[in-house]
XYZ file of C-alpha atoms in Angstrom:
643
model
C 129.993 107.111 116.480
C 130.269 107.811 112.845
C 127.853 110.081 111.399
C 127.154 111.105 108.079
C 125.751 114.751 106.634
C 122.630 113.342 106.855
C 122.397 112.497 110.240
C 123.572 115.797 111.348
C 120.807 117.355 109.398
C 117.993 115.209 110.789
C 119.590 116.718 114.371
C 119.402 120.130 112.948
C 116.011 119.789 111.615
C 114.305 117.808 114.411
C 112.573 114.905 112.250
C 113.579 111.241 111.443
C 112.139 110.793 107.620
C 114.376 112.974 105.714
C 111.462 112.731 102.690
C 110.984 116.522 102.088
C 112.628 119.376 103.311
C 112.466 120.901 107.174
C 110.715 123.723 107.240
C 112.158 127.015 105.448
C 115.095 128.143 107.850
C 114.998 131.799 106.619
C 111.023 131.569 107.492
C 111.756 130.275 111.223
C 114.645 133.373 112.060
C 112.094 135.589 110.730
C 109.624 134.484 113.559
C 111.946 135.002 116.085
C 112.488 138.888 114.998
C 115.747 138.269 112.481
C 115.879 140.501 109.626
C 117.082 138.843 106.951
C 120.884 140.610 106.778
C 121.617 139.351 110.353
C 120.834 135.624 109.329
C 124.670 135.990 108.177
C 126.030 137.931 111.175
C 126.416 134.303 113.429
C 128.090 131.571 112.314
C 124.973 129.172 113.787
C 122.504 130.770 111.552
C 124.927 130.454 108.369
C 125.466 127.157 109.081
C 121.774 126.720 109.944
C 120.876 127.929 106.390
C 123.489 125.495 104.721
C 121.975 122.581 106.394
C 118.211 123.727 105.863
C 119.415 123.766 101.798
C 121.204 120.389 101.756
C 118.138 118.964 103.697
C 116.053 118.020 100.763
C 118.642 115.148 99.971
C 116.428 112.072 100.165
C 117.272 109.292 102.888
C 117.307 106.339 100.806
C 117.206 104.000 103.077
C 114.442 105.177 105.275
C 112.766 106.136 101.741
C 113.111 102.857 100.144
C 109.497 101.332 101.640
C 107.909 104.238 101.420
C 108.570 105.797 97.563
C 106.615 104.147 94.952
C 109.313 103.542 92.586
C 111.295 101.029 94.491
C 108.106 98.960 93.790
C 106.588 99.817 90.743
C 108.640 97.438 88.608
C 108.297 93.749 88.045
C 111.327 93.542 91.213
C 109.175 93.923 93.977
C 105.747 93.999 95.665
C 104.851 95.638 98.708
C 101.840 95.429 100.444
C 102.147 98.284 102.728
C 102.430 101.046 99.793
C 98.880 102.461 98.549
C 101.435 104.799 96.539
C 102.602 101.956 94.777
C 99.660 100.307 93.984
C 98.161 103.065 92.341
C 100.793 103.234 90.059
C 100.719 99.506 89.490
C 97.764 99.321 88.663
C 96.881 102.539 86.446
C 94.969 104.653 88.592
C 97.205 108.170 88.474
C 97.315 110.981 86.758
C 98.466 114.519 86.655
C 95.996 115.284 89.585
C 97.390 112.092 91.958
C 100.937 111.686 91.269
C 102.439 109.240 93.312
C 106.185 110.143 94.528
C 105.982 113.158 92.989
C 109.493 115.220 94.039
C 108.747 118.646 92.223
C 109.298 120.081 95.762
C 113.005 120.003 94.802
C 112.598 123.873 93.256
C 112.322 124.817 97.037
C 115.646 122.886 97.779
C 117.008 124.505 94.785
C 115.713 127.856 95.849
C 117.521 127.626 99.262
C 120.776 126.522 97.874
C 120.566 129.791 95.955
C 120.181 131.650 98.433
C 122.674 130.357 100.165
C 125.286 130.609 97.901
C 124.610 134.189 96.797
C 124.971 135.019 100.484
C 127.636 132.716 102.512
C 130.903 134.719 101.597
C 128.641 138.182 103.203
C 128.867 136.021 106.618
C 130.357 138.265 108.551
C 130.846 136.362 112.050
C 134.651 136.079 112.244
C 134.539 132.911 113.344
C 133.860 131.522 109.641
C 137.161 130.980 107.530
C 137.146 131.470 103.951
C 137.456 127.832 103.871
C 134.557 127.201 105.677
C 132.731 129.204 103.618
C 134.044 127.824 100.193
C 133.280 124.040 101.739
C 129.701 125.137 102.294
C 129.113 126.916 99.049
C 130.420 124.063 97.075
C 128.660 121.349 99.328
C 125.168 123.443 98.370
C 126.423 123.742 94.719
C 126.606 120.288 94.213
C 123.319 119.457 96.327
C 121.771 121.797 93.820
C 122.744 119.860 90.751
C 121.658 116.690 92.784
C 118.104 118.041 92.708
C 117.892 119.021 89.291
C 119.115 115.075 88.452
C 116.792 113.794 90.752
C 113.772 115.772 89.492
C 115.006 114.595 85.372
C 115.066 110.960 86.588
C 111.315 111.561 86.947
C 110.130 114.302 84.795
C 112.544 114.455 82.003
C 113.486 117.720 80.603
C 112.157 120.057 83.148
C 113.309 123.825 83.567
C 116.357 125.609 84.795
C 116.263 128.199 86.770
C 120.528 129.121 87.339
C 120.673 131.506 89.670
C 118.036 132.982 89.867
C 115.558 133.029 92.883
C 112.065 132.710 92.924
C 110.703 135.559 95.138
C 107.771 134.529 97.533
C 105.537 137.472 96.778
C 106.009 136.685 92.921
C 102.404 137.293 90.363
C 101.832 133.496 88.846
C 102.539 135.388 85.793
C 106.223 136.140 86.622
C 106.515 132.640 87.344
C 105.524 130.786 83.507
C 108.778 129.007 82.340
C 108.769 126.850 79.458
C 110.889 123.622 79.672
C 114.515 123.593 78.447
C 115.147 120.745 76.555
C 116.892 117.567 77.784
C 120.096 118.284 76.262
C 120.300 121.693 78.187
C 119.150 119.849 81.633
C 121.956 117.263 80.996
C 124.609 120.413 80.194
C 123.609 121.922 83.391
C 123.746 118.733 85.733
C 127.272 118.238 83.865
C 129.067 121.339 83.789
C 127.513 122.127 86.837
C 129.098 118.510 88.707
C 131.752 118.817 86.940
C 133.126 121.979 88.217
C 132.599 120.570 91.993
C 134.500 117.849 90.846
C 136.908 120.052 89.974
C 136.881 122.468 93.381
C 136.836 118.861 95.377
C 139.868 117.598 93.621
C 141.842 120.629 93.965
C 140.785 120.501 98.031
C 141.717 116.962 98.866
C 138.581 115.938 98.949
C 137.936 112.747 95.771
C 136.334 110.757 98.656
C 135.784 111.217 102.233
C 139.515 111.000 104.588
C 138.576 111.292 108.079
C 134.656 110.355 110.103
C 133.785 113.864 110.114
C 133.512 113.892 105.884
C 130.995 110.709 105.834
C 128.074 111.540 103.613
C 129.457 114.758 102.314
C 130.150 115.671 98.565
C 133.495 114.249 96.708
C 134.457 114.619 93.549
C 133.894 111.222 93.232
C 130.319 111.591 94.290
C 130.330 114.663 91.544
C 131.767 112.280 88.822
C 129.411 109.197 89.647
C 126.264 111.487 89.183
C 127.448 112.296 86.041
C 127.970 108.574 84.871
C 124.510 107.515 85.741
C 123.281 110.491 83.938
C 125.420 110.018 80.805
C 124.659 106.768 80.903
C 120.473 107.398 80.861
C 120.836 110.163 78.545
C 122.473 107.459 75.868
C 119.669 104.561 76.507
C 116.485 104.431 74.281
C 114.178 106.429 76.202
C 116.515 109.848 75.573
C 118.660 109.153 72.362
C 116.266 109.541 69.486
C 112.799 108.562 70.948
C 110.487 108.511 68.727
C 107.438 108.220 71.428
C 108.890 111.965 71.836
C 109.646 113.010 69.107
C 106.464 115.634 68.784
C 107.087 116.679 71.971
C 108.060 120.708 72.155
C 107.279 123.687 73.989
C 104.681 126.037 73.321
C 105.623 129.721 71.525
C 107.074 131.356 74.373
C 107.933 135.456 73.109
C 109.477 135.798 76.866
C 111.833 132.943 76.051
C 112.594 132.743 72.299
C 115.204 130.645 72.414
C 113.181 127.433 74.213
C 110.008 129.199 72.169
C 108.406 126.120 70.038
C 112.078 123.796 70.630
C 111.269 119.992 71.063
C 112.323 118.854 73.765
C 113.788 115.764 72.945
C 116.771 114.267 70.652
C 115.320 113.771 67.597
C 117.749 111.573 66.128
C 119.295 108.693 67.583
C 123.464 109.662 68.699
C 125.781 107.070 68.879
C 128.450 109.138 70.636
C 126.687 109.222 74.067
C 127.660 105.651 74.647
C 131.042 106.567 74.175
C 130.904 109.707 76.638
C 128.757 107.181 78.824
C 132.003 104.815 78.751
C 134.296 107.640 79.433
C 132.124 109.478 82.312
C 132.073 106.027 83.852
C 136.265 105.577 83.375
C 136.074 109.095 85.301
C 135.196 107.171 88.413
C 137.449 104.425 88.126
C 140.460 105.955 87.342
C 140.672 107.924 90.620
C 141.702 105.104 92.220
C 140.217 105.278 95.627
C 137.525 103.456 95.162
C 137.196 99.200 95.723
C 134.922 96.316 95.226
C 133.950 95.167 99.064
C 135.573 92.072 100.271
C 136.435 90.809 103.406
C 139.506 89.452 104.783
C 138.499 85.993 103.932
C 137.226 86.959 100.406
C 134.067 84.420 101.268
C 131.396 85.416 98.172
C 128.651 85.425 101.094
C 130.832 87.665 103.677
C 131.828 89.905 100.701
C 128.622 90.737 98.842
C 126.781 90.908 102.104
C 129.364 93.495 103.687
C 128.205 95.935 100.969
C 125.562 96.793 103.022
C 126.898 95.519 106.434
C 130.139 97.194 106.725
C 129.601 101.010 107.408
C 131.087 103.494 104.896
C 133.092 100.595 102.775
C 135.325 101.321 100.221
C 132.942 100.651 97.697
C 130.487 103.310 98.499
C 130.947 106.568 96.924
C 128.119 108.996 97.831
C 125.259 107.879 100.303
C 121.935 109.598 101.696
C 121.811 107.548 104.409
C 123.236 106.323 107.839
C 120.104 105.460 109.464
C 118.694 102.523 111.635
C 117.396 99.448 109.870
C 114.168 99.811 111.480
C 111.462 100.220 108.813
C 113.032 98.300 106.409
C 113.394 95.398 108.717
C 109.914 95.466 109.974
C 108.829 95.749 105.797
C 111.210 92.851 105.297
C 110.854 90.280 108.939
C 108.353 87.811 108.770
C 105.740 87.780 111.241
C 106.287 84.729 112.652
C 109.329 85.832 114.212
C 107.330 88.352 116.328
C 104.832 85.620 116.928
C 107.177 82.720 118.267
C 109.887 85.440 119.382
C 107.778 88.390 121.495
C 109.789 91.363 121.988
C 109.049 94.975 121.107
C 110.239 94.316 117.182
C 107.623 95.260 114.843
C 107.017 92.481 111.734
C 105.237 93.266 108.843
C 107.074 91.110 106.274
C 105.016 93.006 103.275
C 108.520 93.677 101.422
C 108.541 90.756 98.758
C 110.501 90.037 95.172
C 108.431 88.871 92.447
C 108.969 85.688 91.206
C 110.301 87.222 87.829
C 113.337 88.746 90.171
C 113.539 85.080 91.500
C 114.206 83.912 88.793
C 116.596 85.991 87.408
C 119.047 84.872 89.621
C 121.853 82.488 87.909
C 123.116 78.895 88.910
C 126.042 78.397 91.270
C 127.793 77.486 87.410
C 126.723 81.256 86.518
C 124.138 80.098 83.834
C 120.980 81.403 84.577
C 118.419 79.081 84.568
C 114.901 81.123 83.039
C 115.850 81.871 79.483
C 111.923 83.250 79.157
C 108.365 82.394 79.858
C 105.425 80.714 77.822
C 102.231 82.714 77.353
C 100.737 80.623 80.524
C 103.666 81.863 82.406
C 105.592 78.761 82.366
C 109.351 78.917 82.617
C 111.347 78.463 79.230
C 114.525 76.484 81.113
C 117.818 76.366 79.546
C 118.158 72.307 80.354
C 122.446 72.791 80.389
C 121.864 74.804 83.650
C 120.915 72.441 86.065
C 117.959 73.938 87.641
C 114.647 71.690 88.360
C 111.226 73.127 89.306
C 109.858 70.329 90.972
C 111.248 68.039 93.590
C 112.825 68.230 96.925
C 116.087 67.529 97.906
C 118.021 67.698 101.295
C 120.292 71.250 101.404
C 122.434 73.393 103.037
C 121.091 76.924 103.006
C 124.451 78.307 102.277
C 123.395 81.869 103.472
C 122.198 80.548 106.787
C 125.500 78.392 107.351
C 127.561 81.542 106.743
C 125.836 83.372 109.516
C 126.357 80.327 112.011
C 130.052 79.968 111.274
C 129.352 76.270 110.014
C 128.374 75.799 114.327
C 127.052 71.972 113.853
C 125.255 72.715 116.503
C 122.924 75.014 114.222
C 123.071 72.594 111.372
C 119.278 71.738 112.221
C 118.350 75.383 111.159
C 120.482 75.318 107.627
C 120.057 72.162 106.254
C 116.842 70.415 105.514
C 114.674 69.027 103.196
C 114.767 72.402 100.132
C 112.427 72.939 97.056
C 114.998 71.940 94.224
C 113.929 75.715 92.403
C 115.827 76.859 95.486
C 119.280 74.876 95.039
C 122.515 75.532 93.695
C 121.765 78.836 92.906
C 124.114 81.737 93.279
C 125.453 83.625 96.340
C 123.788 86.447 95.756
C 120.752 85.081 95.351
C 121.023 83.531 99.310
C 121.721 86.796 100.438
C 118.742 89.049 98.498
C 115.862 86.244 98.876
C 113.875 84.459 101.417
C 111.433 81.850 100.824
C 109.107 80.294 102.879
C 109.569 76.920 104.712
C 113.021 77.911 105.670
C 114.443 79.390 108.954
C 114.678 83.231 109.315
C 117.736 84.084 111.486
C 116.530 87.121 113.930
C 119.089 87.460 116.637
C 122.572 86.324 117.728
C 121.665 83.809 119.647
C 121.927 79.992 118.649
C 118.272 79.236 118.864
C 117.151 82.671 117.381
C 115.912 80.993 114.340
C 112.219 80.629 113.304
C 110.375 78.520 110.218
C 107.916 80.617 108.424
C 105.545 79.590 106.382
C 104.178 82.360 103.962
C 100.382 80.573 103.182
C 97.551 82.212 103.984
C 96.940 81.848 107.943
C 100.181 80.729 108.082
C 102.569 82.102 111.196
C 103.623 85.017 108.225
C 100.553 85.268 107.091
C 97.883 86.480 108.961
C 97.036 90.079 108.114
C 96.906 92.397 104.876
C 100.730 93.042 105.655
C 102.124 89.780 104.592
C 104.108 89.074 101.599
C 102.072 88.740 98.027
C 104.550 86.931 96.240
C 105.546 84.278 98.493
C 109.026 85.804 99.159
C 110.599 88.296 101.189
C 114.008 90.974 100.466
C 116.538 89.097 102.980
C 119.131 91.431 101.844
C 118.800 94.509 103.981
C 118.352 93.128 107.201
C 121.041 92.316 110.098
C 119.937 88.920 110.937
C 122.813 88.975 113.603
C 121.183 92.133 115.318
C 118.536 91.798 118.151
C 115.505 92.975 115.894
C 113.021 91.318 118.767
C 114.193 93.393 121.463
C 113.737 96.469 118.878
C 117.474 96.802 117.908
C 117.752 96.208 114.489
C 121.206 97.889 113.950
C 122.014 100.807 111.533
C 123.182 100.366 107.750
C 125.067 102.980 105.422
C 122.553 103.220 101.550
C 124.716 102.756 98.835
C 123.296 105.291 96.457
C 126.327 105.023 94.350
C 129.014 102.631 94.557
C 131.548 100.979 92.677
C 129.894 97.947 91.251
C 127.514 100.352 89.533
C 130.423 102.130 87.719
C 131.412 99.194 86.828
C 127.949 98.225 85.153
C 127.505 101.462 84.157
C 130.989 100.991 81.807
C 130.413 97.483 80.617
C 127.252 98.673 79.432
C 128.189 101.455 77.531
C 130.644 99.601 76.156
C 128.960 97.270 74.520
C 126.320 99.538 73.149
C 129.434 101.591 71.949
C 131.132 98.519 70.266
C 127.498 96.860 68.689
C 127.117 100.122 66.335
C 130.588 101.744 65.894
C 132.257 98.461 65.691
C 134.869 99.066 67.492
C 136.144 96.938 70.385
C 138.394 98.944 72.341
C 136.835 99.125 75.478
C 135.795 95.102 75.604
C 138.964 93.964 77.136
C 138.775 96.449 80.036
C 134.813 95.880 80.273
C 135.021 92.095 80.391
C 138.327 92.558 83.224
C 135.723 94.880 85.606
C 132.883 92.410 85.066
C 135.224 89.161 85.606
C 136.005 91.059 89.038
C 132.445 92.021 89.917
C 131.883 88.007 89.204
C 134.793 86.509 91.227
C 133.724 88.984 94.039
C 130.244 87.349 94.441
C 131.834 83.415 93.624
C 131.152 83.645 90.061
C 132.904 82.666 86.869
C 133.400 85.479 84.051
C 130.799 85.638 81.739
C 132.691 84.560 79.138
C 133.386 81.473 80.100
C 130.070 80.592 81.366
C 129.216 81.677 77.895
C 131.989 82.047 75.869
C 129.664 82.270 72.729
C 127.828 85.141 73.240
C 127.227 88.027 70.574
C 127.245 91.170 70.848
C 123.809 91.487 71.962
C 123.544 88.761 74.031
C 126.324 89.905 75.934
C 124.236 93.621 76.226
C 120.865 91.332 77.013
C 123.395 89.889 79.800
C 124.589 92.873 81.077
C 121.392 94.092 81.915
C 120.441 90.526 84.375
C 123.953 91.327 85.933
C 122.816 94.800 86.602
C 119.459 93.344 87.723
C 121.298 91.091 90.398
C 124.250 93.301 91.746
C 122.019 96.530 91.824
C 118.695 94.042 93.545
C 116.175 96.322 95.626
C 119.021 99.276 95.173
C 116.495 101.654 93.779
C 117.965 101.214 90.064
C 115.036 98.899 88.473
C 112.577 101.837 88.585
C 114.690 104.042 86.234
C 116.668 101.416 84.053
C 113.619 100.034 82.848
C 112.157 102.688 82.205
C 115.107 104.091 80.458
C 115.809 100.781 78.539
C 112.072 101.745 77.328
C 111.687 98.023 78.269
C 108.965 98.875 80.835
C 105.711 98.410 79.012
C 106.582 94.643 78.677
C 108.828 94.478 82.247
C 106.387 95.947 84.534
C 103.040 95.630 82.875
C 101.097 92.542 82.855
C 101.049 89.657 84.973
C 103.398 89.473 88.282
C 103.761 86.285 89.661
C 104.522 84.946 92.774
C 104.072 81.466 94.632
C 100.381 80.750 95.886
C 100.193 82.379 98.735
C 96.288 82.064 99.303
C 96.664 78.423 99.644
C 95.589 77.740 103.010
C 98.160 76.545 105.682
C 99.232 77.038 109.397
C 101.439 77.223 111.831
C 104.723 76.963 110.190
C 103.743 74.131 107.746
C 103.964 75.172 104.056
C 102.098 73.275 102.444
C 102.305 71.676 99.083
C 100.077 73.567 97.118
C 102.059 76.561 97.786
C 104.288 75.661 95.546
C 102.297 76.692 92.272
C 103.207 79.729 90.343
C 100.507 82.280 90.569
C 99.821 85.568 89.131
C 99.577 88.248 92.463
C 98.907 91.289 90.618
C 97.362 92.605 86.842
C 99.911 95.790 86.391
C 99.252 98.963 84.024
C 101.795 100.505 81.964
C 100.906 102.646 79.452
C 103.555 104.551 77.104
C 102.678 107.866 79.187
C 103.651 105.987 82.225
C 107.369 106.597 81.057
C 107.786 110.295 82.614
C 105.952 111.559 85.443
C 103.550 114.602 84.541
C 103.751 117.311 86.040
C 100.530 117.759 88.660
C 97.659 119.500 87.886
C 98.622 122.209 90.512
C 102.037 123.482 88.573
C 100.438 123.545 85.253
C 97.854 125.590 86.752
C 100.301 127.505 87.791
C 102.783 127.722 85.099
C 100.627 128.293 81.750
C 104.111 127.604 80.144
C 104.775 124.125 80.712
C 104.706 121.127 78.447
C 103.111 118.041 79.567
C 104.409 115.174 78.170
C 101.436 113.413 79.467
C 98.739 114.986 76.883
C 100.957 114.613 73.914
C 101.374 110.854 73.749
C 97.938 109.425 75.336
């Protein structure tokens, strides 16, 4: 069996969520007698404390249902998550932060430790190169924290080296914020020289099973592009929400004493190192688009997350069973008609605004906007109809049956005509009610759901809000009845965000500097990410697009390759597009409509708002909770400046 770094550390640790750290390792040898020099004496307790400091990676996967942000956008709703739905609708604040991560200073605490202390292991057992793997595994973990923690927080502060002693006064502890340029120097120079260690060691991406989920420079290189990439979008280049916002006069720190924290003026350059961090990745070479054999759109896109460790993933928290997101994502009418020990919650559901993202099987997209009654604004060249029925071949569902005639009855029938023609990827990401859910390899393990209130898939508080459900992340060849749901590799970063990540920055490059040299290589990667999924290149689907169309369409294409990925959170946030995106009305189908049994009925088919959302401009940033300010007299929160 192949299993990644994190699977080895849920072993170590003894737990299955890998959401916070295991308990201190240094704290648990010191119960058992240990003083702290002969925690380095035996290779087991070295090796112990390297896989106590890399345990505060995140599983994403297992995560994914659980954190608040993969549902706090106008991408998803999910009825299971009180987290979520307190940030949804307004009610947080610095003393209930939902998803808050600032336990990452106690992951960044171990890896110090750690590293100031590996190369005094003195068991003779441990090579030097042992010991420079683990110190340079834990550097880069280190860095990862900081990154995660700024996705949320913003600038927050740096501590280097330095460790925070246990027994510390709260005054010993203040520490003023750097500013967001420093936090971004770190993270870089900081990733930048693991890249540099893992290139010079054979190790750009993993070579042989025992390397899965480990550190590469191209995992080092690909945190960098996401960050270069935020750092140059609206929220961080010249913000002027932030533009008051600086630290307080700070005589133990006089050189972050009274500094803003944010760019105060708007830098046209970062698109360009965005566009060059993102080449980084590229040009090593060993990294590839998924496809299969057959190069079928459906067997390629799907494999993504279907085919363990593909060439397409670069760094991953998670090999991990499917379990909780398949029970979030199954509708329960397959537990009802199918039995078995499979739990079915279904409560896992895209909005209709994600819906309708999705393009035509032509590659125009259909929704061009919405009128103030939320009535789609449809581009009439694109074929798409909103009403009507018309007799269809799920082509999703025929892909997983092999085109067996035999299961014909399941695939094609009578289809909602919003549903149609649509592209592959949408097949593959949504489900819809009144069509067959495919839970198990066998040829009658098919079951019609319908999503209506007392419907079979909808007869408790977990059910779907929005009428849909994520179809993406399930095996719907694995036995999820009998409880086997398979296993599925997280593709925190892969190579169809790189790409994104450079036509992107391209673009914004090219719309102010005026210079095109990057738009022949950006339109050849997103032609490929295209053709991978069955789709035409953009521009000849619209081969009059400006400039900022073509940025406006870069961002749907992101919105569709990266769906339920864990990217929506941050990108609209740092588009500073979220007070419009995920505030306001969601809608959904009507889902309160009465039915039953597995008989949608007609009234179903209405769009209807499922949820009021609150954004407010503080909303951008997370503050920091009550607790640490109490704690560190010394901190800025953003919060109190801008409400």
């Amino acid at each position: 069996m192949k299993l990644s770094l994190v699977k080895y550390i849920l072993l170590f640790c003894g737990v299955i969520p890998l959401l916070t750290s295991c308990e201190s390792f240094l704290d648990k040898q010191e119960t058992e007698d240990l003083t702290f020099e002969q925690l380095w004496q035996k290779r087991a307790y070295t090796r112990g404390y390297f896989l106590n400091a890399m345990s505060f990676l995140p599983n994403d996967l297992t995560g994914y249902v659980s954190t608040p942000q993969s549902t706090a956008t106008d991408e998803l709703i999910n009825a299971s998550n009180a987290a979520a739905e307190s940030m949804n609708t307004g009610a947080w604040n610095a003393s209930s932060v939902p998803g808050a991560n600032f336990n990452l200073y106690n992951g960044i605490r171990e890896c110090n430790i750690f590293m100031q202390n590996v190369y005094s292991c003195s068991d003779p057992t441990v090579t030097q190169e042992e010991k420079d793997e683990w110190y340079w595994y834990t550097r880069w973990a280190r860095a990862y924290y900081y990154f995660l923690m700024m996705r949320n927080y913003g600038p927050i502060f740096l501590l280097g080296d330095e460790i925070l002693p246990y027994d510390a006064t709260t005054e010993s502890l203040y520490r003023p914020r750097n500013t967001w340029e420093q936090c971004v120097d770190y993270v870089v120079n900081e990733m930048t020289q693991c890249a540099t260690y893992f290139k010079e060691h054979g190790k750009t991406t993993w070579t042989v099973d025992a390397e899965y989920g480990l550190p590469t420079e191209g995992a080092a290189l690909a945190v960098i592009s996401r960050l270069k990439l935020y750092s140059a979008r609206d929220l961080y280049n010249g913000n002027s929400l932030y533009n008051t916002v600086k630290n307080p006069t700070t005589p133990d720190f006089p050189e972050l004493s009274d500094q803003y924290l944010f760019p105060q003026t708007y830098s046209n350059e970062k698109w360009k190192e965005a566009v060059q961090a993102a080449k980084a990745v590229i040009d090593l070479g060993v990294y590839e688009l998924h496809r299969d054999a057959s190069d079928d759109p459906y067997a390629n896109y799907l494999g993504i997350t279907q085919v363990d460790w593909n060439k397409e993933l670069i760094w991953t928290t998670g090999y991990a069973s499917r379990a909780i997101i398949a029970r979030r994502t199954t509708p329960t009418g397959v537990k009802t008609k199918k039995g078995g020990n499979g739990a079915a919650y279904g409560a896992l559901g895209p909005s209709q605004q994600q819906v309708d993202a999705y393009a035509m099987d032509n590659g125009k997209y259909p929704i061009t906007g919405y009128e103030i009654d939320g009535t789609p604004k449809v581009d009439e060249n694109s074929g798409y109809s909103e009403n009507g029925i018309t007799e269809f071949a799920n082509p999703f569902l025929e892909y997983l049956s092999k085109g067996d005639t035999y299961q014909a009855k399941y695939y094609k029938r009578a289809t909602r005509n919003m549903f149609i023609n649509r592209e592959p990827r949408f097949y593959i990401a949504v489900y819809w009610s009144d069509s067959y859910w495919r839970c198990g390899p066998g040829k009658d393990d098919y079951v019609l759901c319908n999503l209506a209130k007392d419907g079979n898939s909808n007869t408790s508080h977990d059910h779907s809000r929005s009428g849909y459900l994520v179809n993406r992340f399930c095996d719907h060849t694995a036995s999820f009845v009998n409880n086997q749901p398979g296993n599925m590799v997280f593709p925190t970063f892969r190579l169809g965000e790189i790409y994104l990540n450079f036509i992107e920055a391209a673009l914004e490059w090219e719309k102010r500097s005026r210079d095109s040299q990057y738009r022949t290589t950006a339109m050849e990667y997103w032609a490929d990410l295209r053709a991978r999924s069955g789709m035409d290149p953009i521009m000849e689907v619209y081969p009059e697009a400006t400039i900022d169309q073509l940025i406006e369409l870069c961002r749907r294409e992101r919105r569709i390759e990266l769906a339920f990925e864990n990217h929506r959170f941050f990108d609209t946030r740092t588009w500073k597009i979220a007070e419009e995106c995920d505030g306001g009305k969601m809608w959904g189908m009507n889902v309160e409509t009465t039915g039953s049994g597995d008989v949608t009925p007609d009234s179903f088919w209405e769009r209807t708002v499922f949820e009021k959302r609150v954004f407010k401009k503080q909303h951008y940033l997370y503050p920091f909770t009550q607790t640490e300010i109490s704690l560190n007299k010394q901190l800025t929160q953003i919060w109190v400046v801008i409400s």
